[in-house]
XYZ file of C-alpha atoms in Angstrom:
658
model
C 13.439 93.118 70.143
C 13.841 95.341 72.955
C 16.781 94.791 75.303
C 13.784 93.800 78.682
C 13.298 91.252 75.238
C 16.824 89.062 75.978
C 16.028 88.765 79.560
C 15.622 85.640 81.300
C 11.536 84.316 80.786
C 12.939 81.456 83.224
C 43.909 67.191 59.767
C 46.079 65.441 59.294
C 45.679 62.117 57.511
C 46.580 58.836 58.968
C 46.164 57.735 55.908
C 44.729 55.053 53.826
C 47.017 52.558 52.440
C 46.896 52.445 48.599
C 44.253 49.775 48.007
C 41.491 51.843 49.794
C 42.592 55.772 49.212
C 43.522 55.449 45.650
C 40.845 52.736 44.639
C 37.814 55.563 46.812
C 39.975 58.285 44.803
C 39.649 57.525 41.228
C 36.109 55.758 41.315
C 34.681 59.367 43.481
C 36.694 61.493 41.999
C 33.152 63.286 40.451
C 32.094 63.921 43.830
C 36.053 64.937 45.606
C 35.091 68.707 45.053
C 38.819 70.332 43.980
C 39.503 71.148 47.480
C 39.520 68.019 48.977
C 41.995 66.682 46.023
C 44.547 69.245 47.302
C 44.267 69.477 51.271
C 45.345 65.958 51.950
C 48.824 64.009 52.036
C 48.748 60.575 51.832
C 50.140 58.179 54.118
C 50.629 54.877 56.015
C 49.608 55.438 59.932
C 53.130 54.171 60.660
C 55.359 57.007 58.518
C 53.079 59.580 60.440
C 52.908 58.354 63.633
C 57.133 57.793 63.041
C 57.038 61.528 61.633
C 55.266 63.727 64.446
C 57.420 61.964 66.995
C 60.163 63.114 64.907
C 59.220 66.447 64.844
C 57.974 67.136 68.261
C 60.779 67.465 70.847
C 60.959 65.023 73.813
C 62.561 66.803 76.623
C 61.005 64.728 79.593
C 60.439 61.037 78.865
C 59.548 59.105 75.528
C 55.844 59.220 75.196
C 54.381 57.081 72.930
C 51.278 58.709 70.861
C 48.176 56.976 71.420
C 46.874 55.272 68.390
C 44.687 56.825 65.475
C 42.100 54.972 66.695
C 41.841 53.482 69.892
C 38.244 50.298 69.783
C 37.412 52.233 66.657
C 37.747 55.949 68.342
C 38.989 58.311 66.031
C 41.134 60.556 67.941
C 42.502 62.831 64.924
C 42.042 66.026 66.776
C 44.814 65.294 69.282
C 47.263 64.856 66.325
C 46.371 68.171 65.291
C 46.186 69.291 68.672
C 49.778 68.173 69.871
C 51.021 69.607 66.175
C 49.223 73.292 67.445
C 50.450 72.451 71.173
C 54.180 72.006 69.957
C 54.507 75.694 68.811
C 52.139 78.185 70.451
C 51.771 76.224 74.489
C 54.295 79.020 75.420
C 51.756 81.930 73.376
C 48.781 81.442 77.488
C 50.354 81.476 80.340
C 48.224 78.635 82.054
C 48.795 75.708 80.122
C 52.598 75.830 82.281
C 50.961 76.463 84.935
C 48.878 72.878 83.493
C 51.678 71.590 83.810
C 52.574 71.764 80.339
C 56.180 72.616 79.355
C 56.799 71.545 75.480
C 57.582 67.365 75.192
C 54.600 64.947 74.188
C 54.000 63.797 77.848
C 53.428 67.051 79.386
C 51.569 67.919 75.840
C 49.900 64.062 76.196
C 48.688 64.200 79.833
C 46.632 67.798 79.501
C 44.933 67.386 76.578
C 43.664 63.827 78.043
C 42.939 65.182 81.308
C 42.111 68.695 81.188
C 41.042 69.623 77.598
C 39.903 65.565 75.892
C 41.432 65.961 72.970
C 43.424 62.641 73.281
C 42.686 59.685 75.114
C 44.107 59.310 78.466
C 47.242 57.614 78.727
C 49.361 59.687 80.831
C 47.170 59.122 84.424
C 43.185 58.790 84.800
C 41.803 61.717 85.592
C 38.265 62.811 86.050
C 36.773 64.922 82.188
C 35.649 67.762 82.103
C 31.789 67.482 80.615
C 28.783 69.564 79.962
C 27.486 67.554 83.519
C 30.407 70.009 85.455
C 28.395 72.875 85.180
C 24.854 71.890 84.881
C 22.833 72.421 88.086
C 21.010 69.612 89.938
C 18.193 71.575 90.354
C 14.925 69.104 87.832
C 12.092 70.520 86.371
C 8.989 70.566 86.714
C 6.741 71.561 84.299
C 4.842 74.757 83.634
C 1.241 76.125 84.433
C 1.010 78.352 81.519
C 3.337 80.775 78.138
C 2.379 83.883 79.754
C 5.842 85.183 80.229
C 6.605 83.866 75.992
C 3.414 85.738 74.953
C 3.808 88.468 77.273
C 7.582 89.034 75.578
C 6.816 89.013 72.007
C 3.706 91.837 72.615
C 3.784 94.443 70.516
C 7.535 94.139 68.803
C 5.939 92.354 65.102
C 9.015 90.973 64.054
C 7.317 88.239 66.931
C 3.612 88.322 66.019
C 3.149 85.692 64.670
C 4.870 83.598 66.807
C 3.274 84.883 69.429
C -0.372 84.106 67.588
C 0.971 80.716 66.578
C 2.300 80.056 70.885
C -0.750 81.985 72.100
C -3.061 79.629 69.404
C -1.429 76.574 71.412
C -0.898 77.358 75.009
C -3.592 74.615 76.315
C -2.348 71.827 74.138
C 1.486 72.418 75.230
C -0.252 72.812 79.141
C -2.313 69.551 78.492
C 0.860 68.205 76.986
C 2.872 69.077 79.743
C 0.633 67.337 82.293
C 0.311 63.757 81.024
C 4.262 63.750 79.113
C 4.983 64.366 83.378
C 3.146 62.307 84.863
C 2.735 58.846 82.373
C 5.394 59.350 79.898
C 8.566 60.956 81.883
C 11.541 57.955 82.990
C 14.316 60.011 83.770
C 15.205 62.914 85.399
C 15.465 66.112 83.761
C 17.344 68.892 85.255
C 16.766 72.249 84.913
C 19.257 73.838 82.221
C 19.919 77.933 81.525
C 19.257 77.904 77.943
C 19.500 80.798 75.256
C 17.978 80.643 71.991
C 18.465 83.396 69.289
C 16.758 83.612 65.864
C 19.596 84.626 63.059
C 17.272 84.550 60.725
C 14.976 87.394 62.201
C 17.285 90.103 61.126
C 16.444 89.294 57.075
C 12.531 90.633 58.157
C 11.041 86.624 58.387
C 8.883 86.951 61.317
C 7.226 90.304 59.427
C 6.920 88.481 56.565
C 4.914 85.201 57.851
C 2.116 88.474 58.010
C 2.193 88.746 54.819
C 2.413 85.153 53.051
C 5.855 84.377 53.714
C 7.794 81.114 54.485
C 6.301 79.901 57.631
C 8.811 76.467 58.332
C 11.251 77.694 60.709
C 8.995 79.595 62.676
C 6.550 77.261 63.278
C 9.747 75.301 63.982
C 11.163 77.515 66.620
C 7.748 78.487 68.138
C 7.154 75.162 68.690
C 10.944 74.709 69.772
C 10.498 78.045 72.301
C 7.091 76.747 73.881
C 9.127 73.470 74.259
C 12.213 74.496 76.264
C 9.341 76.808 78.624
C 6.324 74.407 79.509
C 8.761 71.660 80.603
C 10.359 73.983 83.006
C 14.373 75.718 81.020
C 15.445 78.719 82.196
C 15.030 80.612 78.989
C 17.016 83.705 77.303
C 15.602 85.072 73.965
C 17.545 87.133 71.314
C 17.498 87.928 67.809
C 19.775 90.712 67.194
C 23.259 91.693 67.438
C 23.040 94.087 70.458
C 21.203 91.827 72.579
C 23.748 89.049 72.171
C 26.146 91.963 73.175
C 24.142 92.332 76.321
C 23.344 88.705 77.336
C 27.331 87.271 76.753
C 28.576 91.042 78.615
C 30.040 89.039 81.848
C 31.451 86.299 79.177
C 33.142 88.002 77.523
C 34.759 90.061 80.031
C 35.429 87.471 81.964
C 37.594 85.625 79.011
C 39.377 88.644 78.355
C 42.700 87.111 80.338
C 44.695 84.681 78.931
C 42.942 82.407 80.610
C 42.934 78.353 78.656
C 40.731 78.771 75.777
C 38.791 75.610 77.425
C 38.879 75.503 81.329
C 37.588 79.057 81.184
C 34.860 79.056 78.981
C 33.080 76.175 79.930
C 33.119 77.841 83.938
C 32.289 80.859 82.528
C 30.036 80.141 79.748
C 26.254 81.044 80.936
C 24.441 78.879 79.159
C 24.703 75.286 78.975
C 23.123 75.058 75.410
C 21.944 77.324 72.485
C 19.812 76.774 69.858
C 20.327 78.506 66.912
C 20.042 78.791 63.260
C 23.788 79.061 60.549
C 23.641 82.488 60.876
C 22.743 82.920 63.804
C 25.869 80.288 64.177
C 28.367 82.742 62.153
C 28.378 85.543 64.680
C 29.126 83.858 67.670
C 31.764 82.357 65.808
C 32.539 86.107 64.657
C 31.813 87.986 68.209
C 32.174 85.045 71.208
C 36.327 84.748 72.085
C 38.064 81.423 72.444
C 34.487 80.387 70.668
C 36.132 76.476 69.704
C 36.014 75.939 73.445
C 32.143 76.667 73.744
C 30.637 74.961 70.087
C 29.919 71.832 71.321
C 27.258 73.188 73.415
C 25.554 74.728 70.607
C 22.374 73.161 68.529
C 21.824 74.289 64.500
C 18.193 75.206 63.460
C 18.635 73.523 60.158
C 15.065 72.980 58.581
C 16.782 70.468 55.591
C 19.805 69.113 56.999
C 23.615 68.952 56.760
C 25.330 66.571 55.727
C 29.209 64.759 55.936
C 30.411 66.217 53.620
C 29.466 69.573 53.750
C 30.143 69.921 56.822
C 34.011 70.418 56.852
C 35.289 73.928 56.729
C 36.422 74.154 53.452
C 33.342 73.662 51.895
C 31.852 77.267 53.077
C 33.528 78.053 50.169
C 31.497 76.489 48.205
C 28.646 76.594 50.287
C 27.025 79.279 51.979
C 25.283 76.319 54.500
C 28.092 74.132 55.133
C 31.673 74.287 56.492
C 30.634 74.582 60.528
C 32.984 71.885 61.068
C 30.313 69.784 64.261
C 28.952 67.196 65.612
C 26.324 66.188 62.612
C 23.946 65.759 65.273
C 24.073 68.974 66.358
C 22.050 69.668 63.349
C 18.312 69.665 64.400
C 16.031 68.979 61.531
C 13.030 70.070 60.422
C 12.086 66.340 59.738
C 13.845 63.268 60.148
C 15.248 63.578 56.731
C 18.610 60.845 58.144
C 19.730 59.816 61.034
C 22.981 61.240 60.264
C 21.101 65.484 62.159
C 19.031 65.179 65.275
C 15.376 65.215 64.424
C 14.189 68.477 65.922
C 10.706 68.014 64.557
C 7.547 70.724 64.379
C 3.927 70.118 66.701
C 1.094 69.499 64.789
C -2.259 70.591 66.712
C -4.429 67.757 68.135
C -6.968 67.291 65.368
C -8.757 65.727 68.683
C -8.507 69.546 70.173
C -10.338 71.001 67.179
C -13.404 69.125 67.143
C -12.763 67.693 63.556
C -16.617 66.526 62.400
C -15.951 63.777 58.600
C -19.613 65.073 58.916
C -18.607 69.003 57.258
C -16.412 67.872 55.522
C -17.672 69.233 51.946
C -16.787 67.935 48.183
C -13.759 70.531 47.986
C -10.190 70.969 47.095
C -7.458 73.163 48.825
C -4.352 73.579 46.816
C -0.768 73.773 48.486
C 0.549 76.977 47.409
C 0.700 80.964 49.302
C 2.652 81.863 45.936
C 1.336 82.369 42.460
C 5.117 81.762 40.887
C 3.935 78.123 42.329
C 1.009 77.995 39.400
C 2.799 78.380 36.758
C 3.103 75.800 33.992
C 0.011 73.728 36.452
C -4.209 74.353 34.526
C -4.239 70.795 33.249
C -3.382 69.175 36.192
C -6.369 71.668 38.241
C -8.699 71.489 35.246
C -8.190 67.328 35.697
C -9.398 68.646 39.503
C -12.020 70.209 39.358
C -14.470 67.175 37.555
C -13.935 65.418 40.533
C -14.613 68.027 43.359
C -17.251 70.986 43.355
C -15.209 74.084 44.670
C -10.760 74.411 44.373
C -9.723 77.326 47.018
C -6.282 78.976 47.321
C -4.340 80.971 49.675
C -2.800 83.230 47.243
C -1.487 85.896 48.330
C 0.734 88.769 45.327
C 0.512 88.062 41.398
C -2.496 86.012 40.871
C -1.403 85.772 37.231
C -1.977 81.900 37.027
C -4.369 80.469 39.289
C -7.056 80.071 37.001
C -10.620 81.793 36.593
C -12.430 79.379 38.821
C -10.839 79.156 41.891
C -11.704 81.038 44.733
C -8.497 82.845 46.323
C -9.257 83.778 50.247
C -5.854 85.676 50.184
C -3.672 85.117 53.504
C -6.240 83.565 56.538
C -5.454 83.495 59.892
C -4.068 79.872 61.871
C -8.055 79.740 63.127
C -9.488 80.621 59.838
C -6.705 78.260 57.558
C -7.888 76.547 60.526
C -11.544 76.140 59.580
C -11.668 75.613 56.321
C -9.507 72.555 56.141
C -11.869 71.414 58.932
C -14.090 71.313 56.009
C -11.727 70.755 53.554
C -11.804 67.090 51.910
C -8.343 67.112 49.368
C -5.201 68.854 49.782
C -3.051 69.175 47.424
C 0.486 69.977 46.227
C 1.905 71.430 43.125
C 5.602 70.910 44.146
C 6.525 73.140 45.968
C 7.625 74.576 48.985
C 9.947 71.559 50.272
C 8.923 69.643 53.321
C 6.589 72.463 55.145
C 5.074 72.043 57.882
C 1.231 72.197 55.997
C 0.320 68.305 54.416
C 0.775 66.944 58.120
C -1.643 70.201 59.160
C -4.057 69.145 56.995
C -3.539 65.421 57.227
C -4.814 65.998 60.982
C -7.846 67.402 59.726
C -9.053 64.632 58.460
C -7.587 66.064 54.870
C -5.983 63.440 51.899
C -2.874 65.377 50.428
C -2.400 65.213 46.936
C 1.882 65.107 47.608
C 3.819 65.147 43.941
C 5.796 63.096 42.897
C 9.866 64.643 42.075
C 11.251 62.976 38.554
C 14.818 64.507 39.413
C 16.448 62.614 41.246
C 19.221 64.206 42.713
C 16.620 67.807 43.692
C 20.073 69.420 44.170
C 21.698 69.066 41.246
C 17.774 70.079 38.973
C 16.403 73.207 41.425
C 17.874 76.047 42.262
C 15.907 75.654 45.812
C 18.630 73.148 46.300
C 21.965 74.002 45.032
C 22.952 75.999 48.312
C 21.814 73.500 50.712
C 24.906 71.555 52.783
C 22.853 67.570 51.510
C 22.583 65.774 48.319
C 19.452 64.554 50.012
C 17.262 63.068 47.088
C 13.489 63.754 47.518
C 11.094 61.366 46.080
C 8.256 63.671 46.456
C 7.350 67.243 47.699
C 6.793 65.919 50.911
C 8.731 62.411 51.928
C 7.720 61.815 55.183
C 4.506 61.443 54.552
C 5.156 59.222 51.539
C 7.466 57.205 53.749
C 5.945 56.975 57.373
C 2.200 58.212 56.832
C 1.008 56.608 53.200
C -2.652 55.911 51.916
C -5.651 56.343 52.787
C -4.033 60.042 53.992
C -2.124 60.105 51.399
C -1.253 60.269 47.406
C 1.953 60.103 46.466
C 1.652 60.404 41.963
C 2.785 61.923 39.252
C 0.800 64.803 38.651
C 2.445 65.609 34.788
C 0.783 61.950 33.690
C -3.430 62.471 33.487
C -3.713 58.936 33.678
C -1.765 58.224 37.130
C -3.950 61.741 38.024
C -7.227 59.714 37.082
C -6.550 56.715 38.538
C -5.696 57.958 41.707
C -9.021 60.786 42.016
C -11.230 57.398 41.252
C -9.334 55.768 44.406
C -9.841 58.395 46.338
C -13.336 59.393 45.281
C -14.770 56.204 46.105
C -13.443 55.662 49.669
C -14.849 56.271 52.317
C -13.039 59.831 53.896
C -9.890 58.924 56.448
C -9.844 59.690 59.987
C -7.876 62.464 61.171
C -4.420 61.297 61.675
C -1.285 62.555 63.180
C 2.003 60.550 63.872
C 2.545 60.867 67.690
C 6.810 62.440 67.019
C 4.680 65.386 65.404
C 1.680 65.770 68.901
C 3.009 68.488 71.628
C 4.020 65.308 74.131
C 5.994 63.712 71.361
C 8.257 66.375 71.041
C 8.600 67.277 74.347
C 9.067 63.608 74.518
C 12.377 63.710 72.427
C 13.340 67.501 73.180
C 13.478 66.525 76.926
C 14.836 63.347 76.269
C 18.000 65.693 73.582
C 18.255 68.040 76.385
C 19.319 65.706 79.126
C 21.628 62.894 76.716
C 23.399 63.968 74.201
C 26.767 65.123 75.798
C 28.534 66.638 72.755
C 31.278 68.507 74.882
C 32.593 64.841 76.440
C 34.155 61.879 74.258
C 32.907 59.555 76.620
C 29.164 58.372 75.031
C 26.910 56.333 76.447
C 23.777 57.449 74.493
C 22.224 55.747 72.215
C 22.472 53.047 74.472
C 25.216 50.270 73.337
C 23.063 47.465 74.149
C 20.235 48.754 71.387
C 23.498 47.995 68.681
C 22.885 46.129 65.692
C 24.976 45.562 62.402
C 24.003 45.498 59.025
C 26.194 44.745 55.635
C 25.512 48.178 52.863
C 26.123 45.935 49.855
C 25.224 48.082 46.652
C 23.747 50.706 49.386
C 23.547 52.779 51.841
C 23.624 52.238 55.777
C 20.009 54.234 55.804
C 18.935 51.350 53.213
C 20.146 48.665 54.834
C 19.013 49.249 58.017
C 15.641 49.680 56.859
C 15.952 47.095 55.338
C 15.540 45.143 58.661
C 13.420 47.248 59.946
C 15.954 49.000 61.889
C 17.110 52.621 61.666
C 20.879 53.879 60.873
C 22.980 54.805 64.084
C 25.723 57.085 63.797
C 26.325 57.025 67.425
C 27.915 53.535 66.860
C 30.319 53.946 64.251
C 33.712 54.160 66.294
C 31.874 50.670 68.088
C 32.425 48.812 64.120
C 35.745 50.914 63.454
C 37.836 47.504 64.173
C 39.314 45.156 62.626
C 37.323 42.750 65.323
C 34.158 43.674 63.733
C 34.995 42.872 60.321
C 36.003 39.425 61.658
C 32.628 38.975 63.287
C 30.850 38.909 60.017
C 32.946 37.344 57.959
C 35.319 39.722 55.976
C 38.627 39.143 57.367
C 40.832 41.889 57.019
C 44.371 40.732 54.771
C 45.184 44.740 55.077
C 44.198 47.646 57.446
C 44.386 51.479 56.418
C 43.021 54.593 57.860
C 42.064 57.785 56.552
C 40.833 61.318 57.738
C 39.975 61.922 54.133
C 36.679 62.334 53.372
C 35.704 58.819 52.442
C 32.320 59.344 53.856
C 31.517 55.290 53.651
C 34.130 54.498 55.577
C 34.119 52.073 58.226
C 34.060 49.474 54.644
C 35.948 46.717 52.834
C 37.312 46.138 49.419
C 36.605 42.172 48.932
C 38.973 41.846 45.656
C 41.810 43.235 47.975
C 40.673 42.319 51.376
C 41.136 45.689 52.777
C 39.644 47.387 55.489
C 39.552 50.684 55.948
C 38.995 52.800 58.540
C 38.214 56.056 59.146
C 39.844 58.414 61.511
C 38.010 61.172 61.824
C 34.856 61.584 63.822
C 33.334 64.344 61.602
C 33.306 61.561 58.436
C 30.892 58.921 59.046
C 27.913 58.824 57.913
C 23.831 56.677 57.243
C 23.593 58.369 53.858
C 26.784 57.217 52.305
C 26.917 54.971 49.050
C 29.705 53.552 46.988
C 29.159 50.483 44.970
C 32.962 49.294 44.625
C 32.598 48.515 48.742
C 31.309 46.793 51.285
C 30.124 49.414 54.269
C 29.896 47.518 58.100
C 26.550 49.763 59.356
C 25.633 50.230 63.012
C 21.827 50.327 63.217
C 18.738 50.790 65.989
C 16.010 49.572 66.907
C 12.915 53.039 66.988
C 9.359 53.122 69.075
C 7.365 53.329 65.262
C 5.997 56.940 65.774
C 9.182 57.590 67.917
C 11.847 57.358 65.057
C 14.226 59.754 66.969
C 14.190 57.318 69.980
C 15.163 53.584 70.701
C 13.183 51.630 72.619
C 15.951 51.763 75.576
C 16.285 55.123 75.426
C 13.773 56.980 77.295
């Protein structure tokens, strides 16, 4: 992208006691990576605090260190920062200017009132948050997407995205108007937002025009459209050179010796940065004092990141892990897990596409642009052929595994593909690619999606595609969202290797009336605008004061031999990880009938905490905010699970969240 394209378009463990730590370690030894087993030491909380007090020279008063967990909120990073400042507070003149003299009292006061690493134990002072650096101006919806379309004109990296944005422009305009008039319940403050697509320099934009993967580009296109039509000021970059230009002033201002958080927050030119893992690592290498502003980043992460792969040592074994971010900073394609933020994408509205069921023909469109996806599946397609008049494909490259009777169109433009889907009765998956947008597009066009079951429960171990992904999430089908949240008569999940199962499904769907087009609200343009606007306004990762989602929505579930995701779903609720600190207390165990005979604390990678071991009446607490997880389970512990309600068709939001 030419230069003009970046211009505005307007550890220290409070260990668990012997009961929790050793028992968990024995039971989960095979799950804990070698670096986890070697990195941490285990002591009691009192022993650790005592040793830390003794290691710090107290010169002007006896200041007591705060507890590892205060009212359920972990403060593990407080102790790490104290240790750092004990040795290095004189490395930056700014610390002394703010009253730090090497004593525990002065360090605690600075860390609690200036950098927000520690609880406010010395005196009350307003801590800085995103609100201190954001304009008070409110957004108004823009009337078109012309500036974005013009920006991408002539750049082959962005041709596919430009075409998608242009084709959906009227949908965005209409949806934004409706959203601001009927759905918006809170004021939206105008933000300065940077969008950096790190993957673009690998050629994904060019490859999209010749059959390459489209999932990431779909999401980037819809995110950019959402931000711009909502009225935010955005800057778009995709190269190192553009990044340099966008942050020249910031890098210059940070060449002095000012305190990291104070100077970096005020000098940083953007309220929020959206990027991917590749882009984030580039930022971390190039921007000075990066730790101070990493809370402003949002990572587009199609398949999600789980807690155990988020910690820094993970990067040695997983190229996409080890970012040490709040798990909600990872934005996913589908609502895989409530541990991450569901960003999503948009499926074009079938009403706008004038879908007419009378135009449907007795044909199949196979979901598989790569000829390799078809390998070994001719028996399945042979069975399908007996029930339909035609089987169509859109295969690029070699077609050696594509049966002779398939009508192959090659790569189609968006309009050509939508016209084909309007005539298609059955959209047929082959098992791969996983969790792409195409099935929802087909369902919105009135096609029935045949969704292959995945027989291997742990896909990370069974499929090399997931081997490098920072998640152990098990996929039950090619598109679990369609299976779980949509279902029959729009989606039939079947074992395509079992002919009897295939025949049973085909007999059923060919005897029933063709279903009407269906689009979940959360995948509509209006649904995405609602979700994005609220997340931008309410998610505050730079502040320790958590007021969203509102605590009034908290419900507690007990997970006995299951994870919190499942425990909450059984109550028709969803797990909400932002609530973990509120239930990470002895009082909560007492209230649910599990009194604590022993209390143990750890910042070890034991993501089932807070949890209860009934045999010893031991309550185990987590002291690291990065170690809470909804998805982790251990059958020898009873988990406390924080749940909330959700809006049907908008699972990312609770009923009081808007």
